[in-house]
Coordinates of C-alpha atoms in Angstrom, one line a residue:
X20 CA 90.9 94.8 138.2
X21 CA 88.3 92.1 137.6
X22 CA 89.1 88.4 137.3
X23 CA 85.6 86.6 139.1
X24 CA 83.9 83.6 136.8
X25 CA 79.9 84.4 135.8
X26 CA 80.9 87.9 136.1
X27 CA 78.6 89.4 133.0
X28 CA 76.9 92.0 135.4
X29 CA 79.9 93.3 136.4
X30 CA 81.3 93.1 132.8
X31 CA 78.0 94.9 131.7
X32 CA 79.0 97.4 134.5
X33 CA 82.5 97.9 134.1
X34 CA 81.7 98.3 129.9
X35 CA 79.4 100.9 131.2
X36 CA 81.2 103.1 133.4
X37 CA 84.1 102.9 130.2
X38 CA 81.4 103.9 127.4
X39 CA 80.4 106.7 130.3
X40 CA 84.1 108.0 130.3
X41 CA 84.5 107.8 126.8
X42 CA 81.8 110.4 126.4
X43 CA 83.2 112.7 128.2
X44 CA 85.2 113.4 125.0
X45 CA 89.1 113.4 127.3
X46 CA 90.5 110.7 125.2
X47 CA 90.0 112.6 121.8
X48 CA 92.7 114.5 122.9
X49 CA 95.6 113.9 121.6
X50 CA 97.9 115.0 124.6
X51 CA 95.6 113.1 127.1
X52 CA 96.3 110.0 124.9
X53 CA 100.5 111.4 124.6
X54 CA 100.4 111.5 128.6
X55 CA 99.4 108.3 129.0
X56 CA 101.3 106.4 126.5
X57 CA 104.3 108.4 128.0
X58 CA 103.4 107.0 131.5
X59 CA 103.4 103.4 129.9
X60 CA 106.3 104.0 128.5
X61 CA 108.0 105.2 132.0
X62 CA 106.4 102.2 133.9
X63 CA 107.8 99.4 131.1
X64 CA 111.1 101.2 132.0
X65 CA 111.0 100.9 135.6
X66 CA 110.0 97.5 136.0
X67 CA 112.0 96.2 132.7
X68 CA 113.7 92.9 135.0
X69 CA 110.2 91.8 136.6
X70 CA 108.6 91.7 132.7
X71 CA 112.0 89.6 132.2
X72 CA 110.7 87.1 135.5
X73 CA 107.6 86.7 134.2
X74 CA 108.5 85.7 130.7
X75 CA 111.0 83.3 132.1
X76 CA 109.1 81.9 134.6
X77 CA 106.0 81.4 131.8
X78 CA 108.0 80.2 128.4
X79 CA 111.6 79.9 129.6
X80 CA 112.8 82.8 127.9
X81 CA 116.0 84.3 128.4
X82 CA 116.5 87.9 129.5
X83 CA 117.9 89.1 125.6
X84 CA 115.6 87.5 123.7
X85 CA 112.7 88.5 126.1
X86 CA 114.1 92.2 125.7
X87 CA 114.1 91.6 121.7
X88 CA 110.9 89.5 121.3
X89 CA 108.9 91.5 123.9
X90 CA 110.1 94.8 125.2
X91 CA 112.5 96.3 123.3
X92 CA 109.5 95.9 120.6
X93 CA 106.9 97.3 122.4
X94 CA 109.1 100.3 123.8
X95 CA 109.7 101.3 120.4
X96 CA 106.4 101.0 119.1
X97 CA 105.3 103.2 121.4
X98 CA 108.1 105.9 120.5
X99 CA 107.4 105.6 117.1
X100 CA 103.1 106.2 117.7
X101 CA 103.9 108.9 119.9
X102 CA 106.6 110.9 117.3
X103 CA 103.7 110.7 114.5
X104 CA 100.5 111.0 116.7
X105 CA 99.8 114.7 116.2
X106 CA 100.7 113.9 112.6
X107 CA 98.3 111.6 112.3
X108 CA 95.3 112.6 114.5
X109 CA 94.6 115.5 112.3
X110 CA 91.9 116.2 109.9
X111 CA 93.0 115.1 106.3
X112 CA 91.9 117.8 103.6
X113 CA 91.8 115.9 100.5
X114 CA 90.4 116.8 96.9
X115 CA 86.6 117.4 95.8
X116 CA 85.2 117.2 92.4
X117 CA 84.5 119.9 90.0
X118 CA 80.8 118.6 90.8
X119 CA 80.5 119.4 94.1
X120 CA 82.1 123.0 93.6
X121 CA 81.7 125.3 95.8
X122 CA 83.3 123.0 98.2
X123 CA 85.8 121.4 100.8
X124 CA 86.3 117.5 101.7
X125 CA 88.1 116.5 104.3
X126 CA 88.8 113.0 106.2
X127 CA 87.9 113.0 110.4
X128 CA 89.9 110.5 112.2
X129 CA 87.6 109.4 115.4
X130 CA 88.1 106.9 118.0
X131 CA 85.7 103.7 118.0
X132 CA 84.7 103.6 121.5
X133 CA 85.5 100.6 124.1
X134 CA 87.6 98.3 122.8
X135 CA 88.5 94.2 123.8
X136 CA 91.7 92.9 123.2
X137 CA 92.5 89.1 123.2
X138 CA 95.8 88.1 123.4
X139 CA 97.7 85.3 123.2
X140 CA 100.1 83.2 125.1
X141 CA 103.4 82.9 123.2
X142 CA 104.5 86.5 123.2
X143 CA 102.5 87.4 126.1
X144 CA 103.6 91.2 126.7
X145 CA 104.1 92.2 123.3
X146 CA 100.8 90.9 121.5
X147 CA 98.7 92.8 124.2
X148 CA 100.3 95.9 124.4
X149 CA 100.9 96.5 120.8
X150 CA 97.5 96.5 119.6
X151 CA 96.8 98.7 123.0
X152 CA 99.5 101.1 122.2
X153 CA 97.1 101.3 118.6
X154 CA 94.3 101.9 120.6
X155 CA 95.2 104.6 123.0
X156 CA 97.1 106.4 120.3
X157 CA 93.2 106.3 118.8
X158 CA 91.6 107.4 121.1
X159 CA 89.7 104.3 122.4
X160 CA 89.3 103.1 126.0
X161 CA 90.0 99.2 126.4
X162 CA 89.9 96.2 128.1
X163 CA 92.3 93.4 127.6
X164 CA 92.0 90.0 127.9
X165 CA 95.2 88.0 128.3
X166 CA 96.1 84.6 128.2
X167 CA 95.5 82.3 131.2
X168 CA 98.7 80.1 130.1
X169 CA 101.3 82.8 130.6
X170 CA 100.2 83.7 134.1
X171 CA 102.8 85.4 135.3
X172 CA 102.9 87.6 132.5
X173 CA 99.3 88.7 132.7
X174 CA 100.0 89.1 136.1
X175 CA 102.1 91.6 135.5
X176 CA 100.1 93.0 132.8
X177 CA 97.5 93.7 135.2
X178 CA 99.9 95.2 137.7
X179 CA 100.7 97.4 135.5
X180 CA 97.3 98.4 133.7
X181 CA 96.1 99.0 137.3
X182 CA 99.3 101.5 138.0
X183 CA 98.9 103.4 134.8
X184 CA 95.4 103.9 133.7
X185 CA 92.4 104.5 135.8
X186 CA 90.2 101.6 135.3
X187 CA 87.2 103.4 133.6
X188 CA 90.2 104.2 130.6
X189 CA 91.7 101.0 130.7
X190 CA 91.8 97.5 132.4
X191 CA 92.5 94.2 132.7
X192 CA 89.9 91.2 132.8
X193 CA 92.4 87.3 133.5
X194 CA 90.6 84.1 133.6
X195 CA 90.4 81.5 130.7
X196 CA 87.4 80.1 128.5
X197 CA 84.4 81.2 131.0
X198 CA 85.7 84.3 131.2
X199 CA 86.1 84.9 126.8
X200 CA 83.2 83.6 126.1
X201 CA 81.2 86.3 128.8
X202 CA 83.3 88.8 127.5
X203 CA 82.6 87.6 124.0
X204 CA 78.9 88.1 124.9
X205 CA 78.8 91.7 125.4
X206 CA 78.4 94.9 122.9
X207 CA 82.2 96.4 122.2
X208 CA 82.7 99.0 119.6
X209 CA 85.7 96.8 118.3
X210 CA 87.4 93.3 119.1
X211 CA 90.8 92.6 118.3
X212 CA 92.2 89.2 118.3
X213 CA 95.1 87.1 118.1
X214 CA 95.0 83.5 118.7
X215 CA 94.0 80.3 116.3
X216 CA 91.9 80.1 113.3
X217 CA 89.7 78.0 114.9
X218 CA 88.7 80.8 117.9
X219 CA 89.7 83.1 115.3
X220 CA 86.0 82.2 113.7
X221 CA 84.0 81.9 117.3
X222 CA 85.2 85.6 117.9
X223 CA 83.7 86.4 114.9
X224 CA 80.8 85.1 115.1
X225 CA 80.4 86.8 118.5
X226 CA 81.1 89.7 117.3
X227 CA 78.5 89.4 114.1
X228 CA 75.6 89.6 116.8
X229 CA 75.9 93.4 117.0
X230 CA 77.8 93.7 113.6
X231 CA 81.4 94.5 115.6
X232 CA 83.8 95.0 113.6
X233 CA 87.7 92.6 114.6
X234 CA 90.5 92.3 113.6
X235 CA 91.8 88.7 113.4
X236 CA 95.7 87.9 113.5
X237 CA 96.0 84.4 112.9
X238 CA 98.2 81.7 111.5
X239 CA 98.3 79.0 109.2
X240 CA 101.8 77.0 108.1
X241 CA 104.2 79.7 107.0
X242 CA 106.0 78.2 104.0
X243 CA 110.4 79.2 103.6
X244 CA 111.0 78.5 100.1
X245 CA 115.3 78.2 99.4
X246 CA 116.0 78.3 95.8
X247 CA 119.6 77.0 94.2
X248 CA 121.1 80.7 93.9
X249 CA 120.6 81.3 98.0
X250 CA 123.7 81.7 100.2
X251 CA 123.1 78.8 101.8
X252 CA 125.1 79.5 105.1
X253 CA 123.4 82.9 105.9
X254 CA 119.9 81.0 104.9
X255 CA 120.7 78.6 107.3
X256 CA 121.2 80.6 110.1
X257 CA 118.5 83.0 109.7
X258 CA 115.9 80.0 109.3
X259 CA 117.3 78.3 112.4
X260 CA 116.7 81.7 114.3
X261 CA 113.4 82.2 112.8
X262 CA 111.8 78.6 113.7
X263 CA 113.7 78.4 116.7
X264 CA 113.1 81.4 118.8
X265 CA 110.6 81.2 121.2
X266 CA 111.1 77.3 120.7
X267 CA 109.2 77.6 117.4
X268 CA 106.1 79.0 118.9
X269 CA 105.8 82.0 116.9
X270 CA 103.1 83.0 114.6
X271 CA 105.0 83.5 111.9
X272 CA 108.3 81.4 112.4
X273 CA 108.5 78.7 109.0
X274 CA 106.6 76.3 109.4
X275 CA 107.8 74.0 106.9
X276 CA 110.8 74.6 104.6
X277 CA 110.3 73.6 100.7
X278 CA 114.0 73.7 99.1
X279 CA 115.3 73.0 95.4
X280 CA 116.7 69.5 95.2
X281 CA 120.1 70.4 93.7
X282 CA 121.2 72.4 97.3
X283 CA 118.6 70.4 100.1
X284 CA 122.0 68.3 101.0
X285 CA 124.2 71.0 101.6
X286 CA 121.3 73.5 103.4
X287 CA 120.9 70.8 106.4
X288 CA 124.0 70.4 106.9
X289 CA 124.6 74.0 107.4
X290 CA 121.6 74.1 109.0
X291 CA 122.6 71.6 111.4
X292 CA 125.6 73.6 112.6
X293 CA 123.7 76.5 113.0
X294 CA 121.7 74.4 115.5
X295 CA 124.6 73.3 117.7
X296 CA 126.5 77.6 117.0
X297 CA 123.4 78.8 118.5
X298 CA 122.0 76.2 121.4
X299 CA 124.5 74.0 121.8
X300 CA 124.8 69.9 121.5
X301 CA 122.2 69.8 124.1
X302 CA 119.6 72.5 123.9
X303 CA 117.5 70.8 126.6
X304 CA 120.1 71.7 129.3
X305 CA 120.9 75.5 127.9
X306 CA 118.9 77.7 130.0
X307 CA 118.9 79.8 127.0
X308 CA 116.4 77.5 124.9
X309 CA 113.3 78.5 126.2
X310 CA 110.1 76.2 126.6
X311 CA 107.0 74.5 125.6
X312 CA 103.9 77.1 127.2
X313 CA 102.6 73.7 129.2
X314 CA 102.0 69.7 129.5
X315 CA 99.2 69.7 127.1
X316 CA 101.1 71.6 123.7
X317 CA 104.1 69.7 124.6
X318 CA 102.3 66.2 123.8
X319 CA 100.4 67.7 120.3
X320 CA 103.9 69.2 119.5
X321 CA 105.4 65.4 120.3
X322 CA 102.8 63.6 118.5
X323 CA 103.9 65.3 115.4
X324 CA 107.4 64.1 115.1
X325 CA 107.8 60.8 113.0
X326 CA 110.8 59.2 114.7
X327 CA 111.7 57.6 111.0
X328 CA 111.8 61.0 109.4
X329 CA 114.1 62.9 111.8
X330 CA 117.5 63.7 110.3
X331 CA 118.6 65.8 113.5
X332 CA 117.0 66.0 117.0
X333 CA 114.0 64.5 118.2
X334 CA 114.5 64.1 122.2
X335 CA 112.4 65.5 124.6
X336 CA 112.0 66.2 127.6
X337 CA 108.5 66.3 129.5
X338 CA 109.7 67.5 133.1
X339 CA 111.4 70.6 131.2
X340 CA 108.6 71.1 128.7
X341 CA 111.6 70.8 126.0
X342 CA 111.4 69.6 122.6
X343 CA 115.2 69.5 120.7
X344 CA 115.4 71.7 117.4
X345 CA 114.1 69.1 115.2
X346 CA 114.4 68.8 111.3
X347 CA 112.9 65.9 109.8
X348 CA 113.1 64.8 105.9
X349 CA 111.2 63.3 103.2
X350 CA 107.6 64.7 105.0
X351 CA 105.1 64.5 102.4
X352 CA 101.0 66.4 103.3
X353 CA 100.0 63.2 104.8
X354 CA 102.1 63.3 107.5
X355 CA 100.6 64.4 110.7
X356 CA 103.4 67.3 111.0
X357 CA 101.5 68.8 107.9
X358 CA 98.1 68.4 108.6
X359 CA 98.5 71.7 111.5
X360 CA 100.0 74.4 112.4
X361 CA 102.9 73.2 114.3
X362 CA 103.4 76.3 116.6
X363 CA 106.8 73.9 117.7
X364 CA 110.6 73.9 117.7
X365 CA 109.7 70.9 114.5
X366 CA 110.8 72.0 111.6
X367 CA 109.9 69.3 107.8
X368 CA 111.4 69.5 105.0
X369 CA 110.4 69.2 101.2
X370 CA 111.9 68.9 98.2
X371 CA 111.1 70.7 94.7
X372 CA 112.4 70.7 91.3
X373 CA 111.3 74.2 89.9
X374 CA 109.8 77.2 91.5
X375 CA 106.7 76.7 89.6
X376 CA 106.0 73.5 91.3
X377 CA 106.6 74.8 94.5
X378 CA 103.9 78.0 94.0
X379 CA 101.7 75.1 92.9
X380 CA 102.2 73.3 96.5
X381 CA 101.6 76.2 98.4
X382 CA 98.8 78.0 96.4
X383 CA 96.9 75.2 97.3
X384 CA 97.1 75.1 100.7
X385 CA 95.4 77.9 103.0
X386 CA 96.6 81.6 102.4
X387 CA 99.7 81.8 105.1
X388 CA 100.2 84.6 107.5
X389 CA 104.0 84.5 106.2
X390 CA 106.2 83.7 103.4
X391 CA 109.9 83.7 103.0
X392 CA 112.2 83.3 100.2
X393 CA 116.2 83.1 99.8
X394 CA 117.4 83.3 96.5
X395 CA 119.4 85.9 94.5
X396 CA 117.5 85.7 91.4
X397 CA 115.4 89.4 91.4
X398 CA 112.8 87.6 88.5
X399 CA 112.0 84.5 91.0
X400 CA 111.5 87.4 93.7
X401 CA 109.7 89.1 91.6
X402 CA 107.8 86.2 90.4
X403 CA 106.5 84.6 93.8
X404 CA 105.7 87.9 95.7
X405 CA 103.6 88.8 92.6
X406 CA 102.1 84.8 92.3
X407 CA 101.0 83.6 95.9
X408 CA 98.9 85.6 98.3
X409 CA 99.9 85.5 101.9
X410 CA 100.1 87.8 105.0
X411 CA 103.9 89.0 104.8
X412 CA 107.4 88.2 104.7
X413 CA 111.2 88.4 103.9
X414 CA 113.7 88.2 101.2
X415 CA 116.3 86.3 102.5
X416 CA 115.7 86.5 105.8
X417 CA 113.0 85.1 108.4
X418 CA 109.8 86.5 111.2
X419 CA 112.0 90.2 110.9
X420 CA 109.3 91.9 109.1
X421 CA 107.3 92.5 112.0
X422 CA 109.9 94.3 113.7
X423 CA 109.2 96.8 111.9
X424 CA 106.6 99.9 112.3
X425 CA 106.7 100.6 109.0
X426 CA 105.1 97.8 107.7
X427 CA 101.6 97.0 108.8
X428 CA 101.4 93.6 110.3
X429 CA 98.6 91.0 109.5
X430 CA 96.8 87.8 107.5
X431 CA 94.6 87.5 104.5
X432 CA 92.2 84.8 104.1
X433 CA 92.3 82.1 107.0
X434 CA 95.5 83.8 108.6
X435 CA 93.3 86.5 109.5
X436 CA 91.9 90.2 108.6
X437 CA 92.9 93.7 109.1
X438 CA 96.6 94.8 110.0
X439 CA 98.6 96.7 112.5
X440 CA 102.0 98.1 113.9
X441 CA 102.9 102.0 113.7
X442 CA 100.3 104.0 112.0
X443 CA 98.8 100.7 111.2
X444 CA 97.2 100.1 114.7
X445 CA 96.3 103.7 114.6
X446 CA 94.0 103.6 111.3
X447 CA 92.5 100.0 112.7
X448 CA 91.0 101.4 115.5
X449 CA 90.3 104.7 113.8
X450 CA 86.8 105.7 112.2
X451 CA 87.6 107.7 109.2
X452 CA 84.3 110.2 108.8
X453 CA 83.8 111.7 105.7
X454 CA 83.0 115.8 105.8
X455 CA 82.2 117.6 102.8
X456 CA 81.1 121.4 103.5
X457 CA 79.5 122.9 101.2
X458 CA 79.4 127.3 100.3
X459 CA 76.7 128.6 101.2
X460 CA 77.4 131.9 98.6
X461 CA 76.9 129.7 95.3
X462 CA 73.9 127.2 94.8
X463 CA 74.0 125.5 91.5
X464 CA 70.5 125.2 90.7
X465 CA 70.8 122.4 87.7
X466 CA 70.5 119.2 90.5
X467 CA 67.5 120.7 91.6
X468 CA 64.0 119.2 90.4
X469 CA 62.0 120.3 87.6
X470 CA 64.9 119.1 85.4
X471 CA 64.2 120.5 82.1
X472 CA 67.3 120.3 79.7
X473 CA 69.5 119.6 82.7
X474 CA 70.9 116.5 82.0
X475 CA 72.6 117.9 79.2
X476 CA 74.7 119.9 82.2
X477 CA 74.9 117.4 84.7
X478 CA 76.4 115.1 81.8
X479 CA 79.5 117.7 81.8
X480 CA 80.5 117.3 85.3
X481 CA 79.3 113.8 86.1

């Protein structure tokens, strides 16, 4: 384990000793990389209640929706990469044309090298080991980066890195800005990030000084769009759980909700309910509501509700780091609420007439890392998953979609670039190499210089 500031030597040298090990060609196989993700698996097993500590101690969650969030998610991502690995760590054969005959084509899947992984604070385990899980399942040796606001999470991150993976395959580097930015400074074969837009384009500049190629997983406001035909009660209380969990700081949680005038009444009331079914009259007290990461997200999150414009909630608490569910009404793009992400249990509210009107409002804002939509009209489903551009969502339903390992997770535009989860984080830090092999018993002799008439052939196949 390394966590010393000014350390680029020893970066440079740890770097070295993993490109060394790389070379020596025992990750390309595919049951050295099945061993270890087995022994990962085995160690998350064992020590299950001490993840639990950390990720109460760091963000107040509770022990279920730590398993669910965090690693009950990552246990099964692993399953799933290791049923499909041999699957998909073999050569592809795939077609050739008539104008390369006498031949065969066929797809190499390679490992990149030494990978970084930055991750983030508000899912701590899961958004570091699920890109790792990708990257073992490779064939890539890494080094992760955690956050330095969920200690005790990284803490036992690094425990655990250090008991499953010999450091030359795998480790862990903790420490905050200093430490990125060294880390930032040295040649990887791949960087993948999660974190804000704003670091989000530092990494990649970084990166562009020896043309490393990242993955970004972002954010952006993640628009919930409730239409007239919606069940209103089930809408409310998957929205409530969606925004809610984690105490709204989730990449992809709503971030503001636009509904049709002719229900908006009727949704917060249900919506309201939903609030006190699931946390109570006084969320601040239930040890179940979890809390704000630290001192300094807890004031931006504050300074973002409008005291005039709250229609349930509101109170805080700074000693707790708890901020109530809050809904607040009549918000319009200049208010400060809309200006950012709100990564915050804050959830505003607008109103629209006609679903045309509210693709207008949100095709003009930033492409979003998410998109939801209640309604049970199929042609307005139809019509805004064909008409607005974002990262991924849900019908009728909220942040579910990337619980899946079927569905590749990830942004477009300023929510980010490339996309994982299941075979997903496989193909991302996967090289596909192109072989064609060519017969060596037939040499067709038109491509060959002097031409003569044989354009008139080439024409035929080409």
């Amino acid at each position: 384990m390394i966590s010393w500031k000014g350390a680029e030597m020893g970066y440079q040298g740890l770097i070295k000793k993993q490109k060394e090990f790389f070379k020596t060609g025992k990750t390309k196989k595919t049951a050295f990389r099945l061993f270890y993700l087995r022994k990962l698996l085995r160690w998350i097993d064992e020590n299950e209640s001490h993840i639990i500590r950390a990720l109460n101690q760091d963000l107040g969650k509770s022990e279920t929706e730590g398993y669910m969030t965090e690693i009950g998610m990552v246990k099964e991502e692993i399953r799933h990469t290791m049923r499909h690995l041999a699957s998909w760590a073999k050569p592809r054969y795939v077609k050739t044309p008539a104008s390369q005959f006498p031949s065969a084509s066929f797809i190499y899947r390679e490992p990149y090298g030494v990978v970084l992984i930055m991750a983030p604070w508000n899912y701590p385990f899961q958004l570091t080991m699920a890109p790792l899980i990708g990257a073992i399942a490779a064939g890539n040796c890494a080094v992760l980066k955690p956050s330095a606001y969920s200690v005790r999470t990284s803490e036992i991150i690094k425990r655990m890195i250090k008991e499953v993976f010999p450091s030359c395959y795998v480790t862990v580097i903790t420490g905050g800005r200093e430490e990125n930015e060294a880390l930032l400074n040295e040649k990887f074969d791949y960087i993948f990030f999660t974190g804000s837009p704003r670091v989000g384009k530092s990494v990649m500049e970084k990166a562009a000084r020896y043309l490393t190629p990242v993955s970004l997983e972002l954010g952006g406001k993640s628009p919930c769009i409730v239409d007239e035909t919606a069940d209103l009660k089930m809408a409310a209380k998957r929205i409530v759980w969606g925004k809610f969990l984690n105490s709204g700081q989730t990449c992809v949680a709503p971030d503001y909700l636009l509904v049709q005038h002719s229900v908006k009444r009727k949704l917060l009331h249900y919506m309201k309910r939903q609030i006190q079914k699931m946390y109570g009259m006084d969320p601040i007290s239930n040890p179940e509501y979890p809390t704000i990461i630290n001192q300094r997200h807890f004031r931006r999150v504050c300074g973002l509700i409008n005291p005039d414009k709250v229609v349930y909630g509101g109170k805080s608490d700074r000693s707790a780091l708890k901020i109530e569910p809050t809904i607040m009404d009549g918000v319009t793009w200049d208010d400060a609420v809309m200006k950012e992400e709100i990564f915050g249990p804050v959830l505003p509210v607008m109103t629209y007439y006609d679903l045309k009107e509210a693709a207008a409002v949100i095709d003009a804002q930033p492409k979003p890392l998410a998109l939801y939509l209640f309604t049970k009209d199929k042609k307005k489903e139809a019509y805004i998953v064909r008409r607005l551009s974002y990262g991924g969502g849900c019908i009728n339903d909220t942040v579910v979609h990337l619980a899946t390992p079927y569905l590749p997770f990830g942004g477009v535009g300023q929510s980010g670039m490339g996309k994982y989860h299941g075979k997903a984080s496989f193909d991302t830090f996967t090289h596909e190499k192109s072989i064609l092999k060519k017969s060596l018993r037939v040499d067709l002799p038109f491509r060959y210089p002097p031409f003569k008439e044989h354009l008139k052939i080439i024409k035929k196949f080409l």
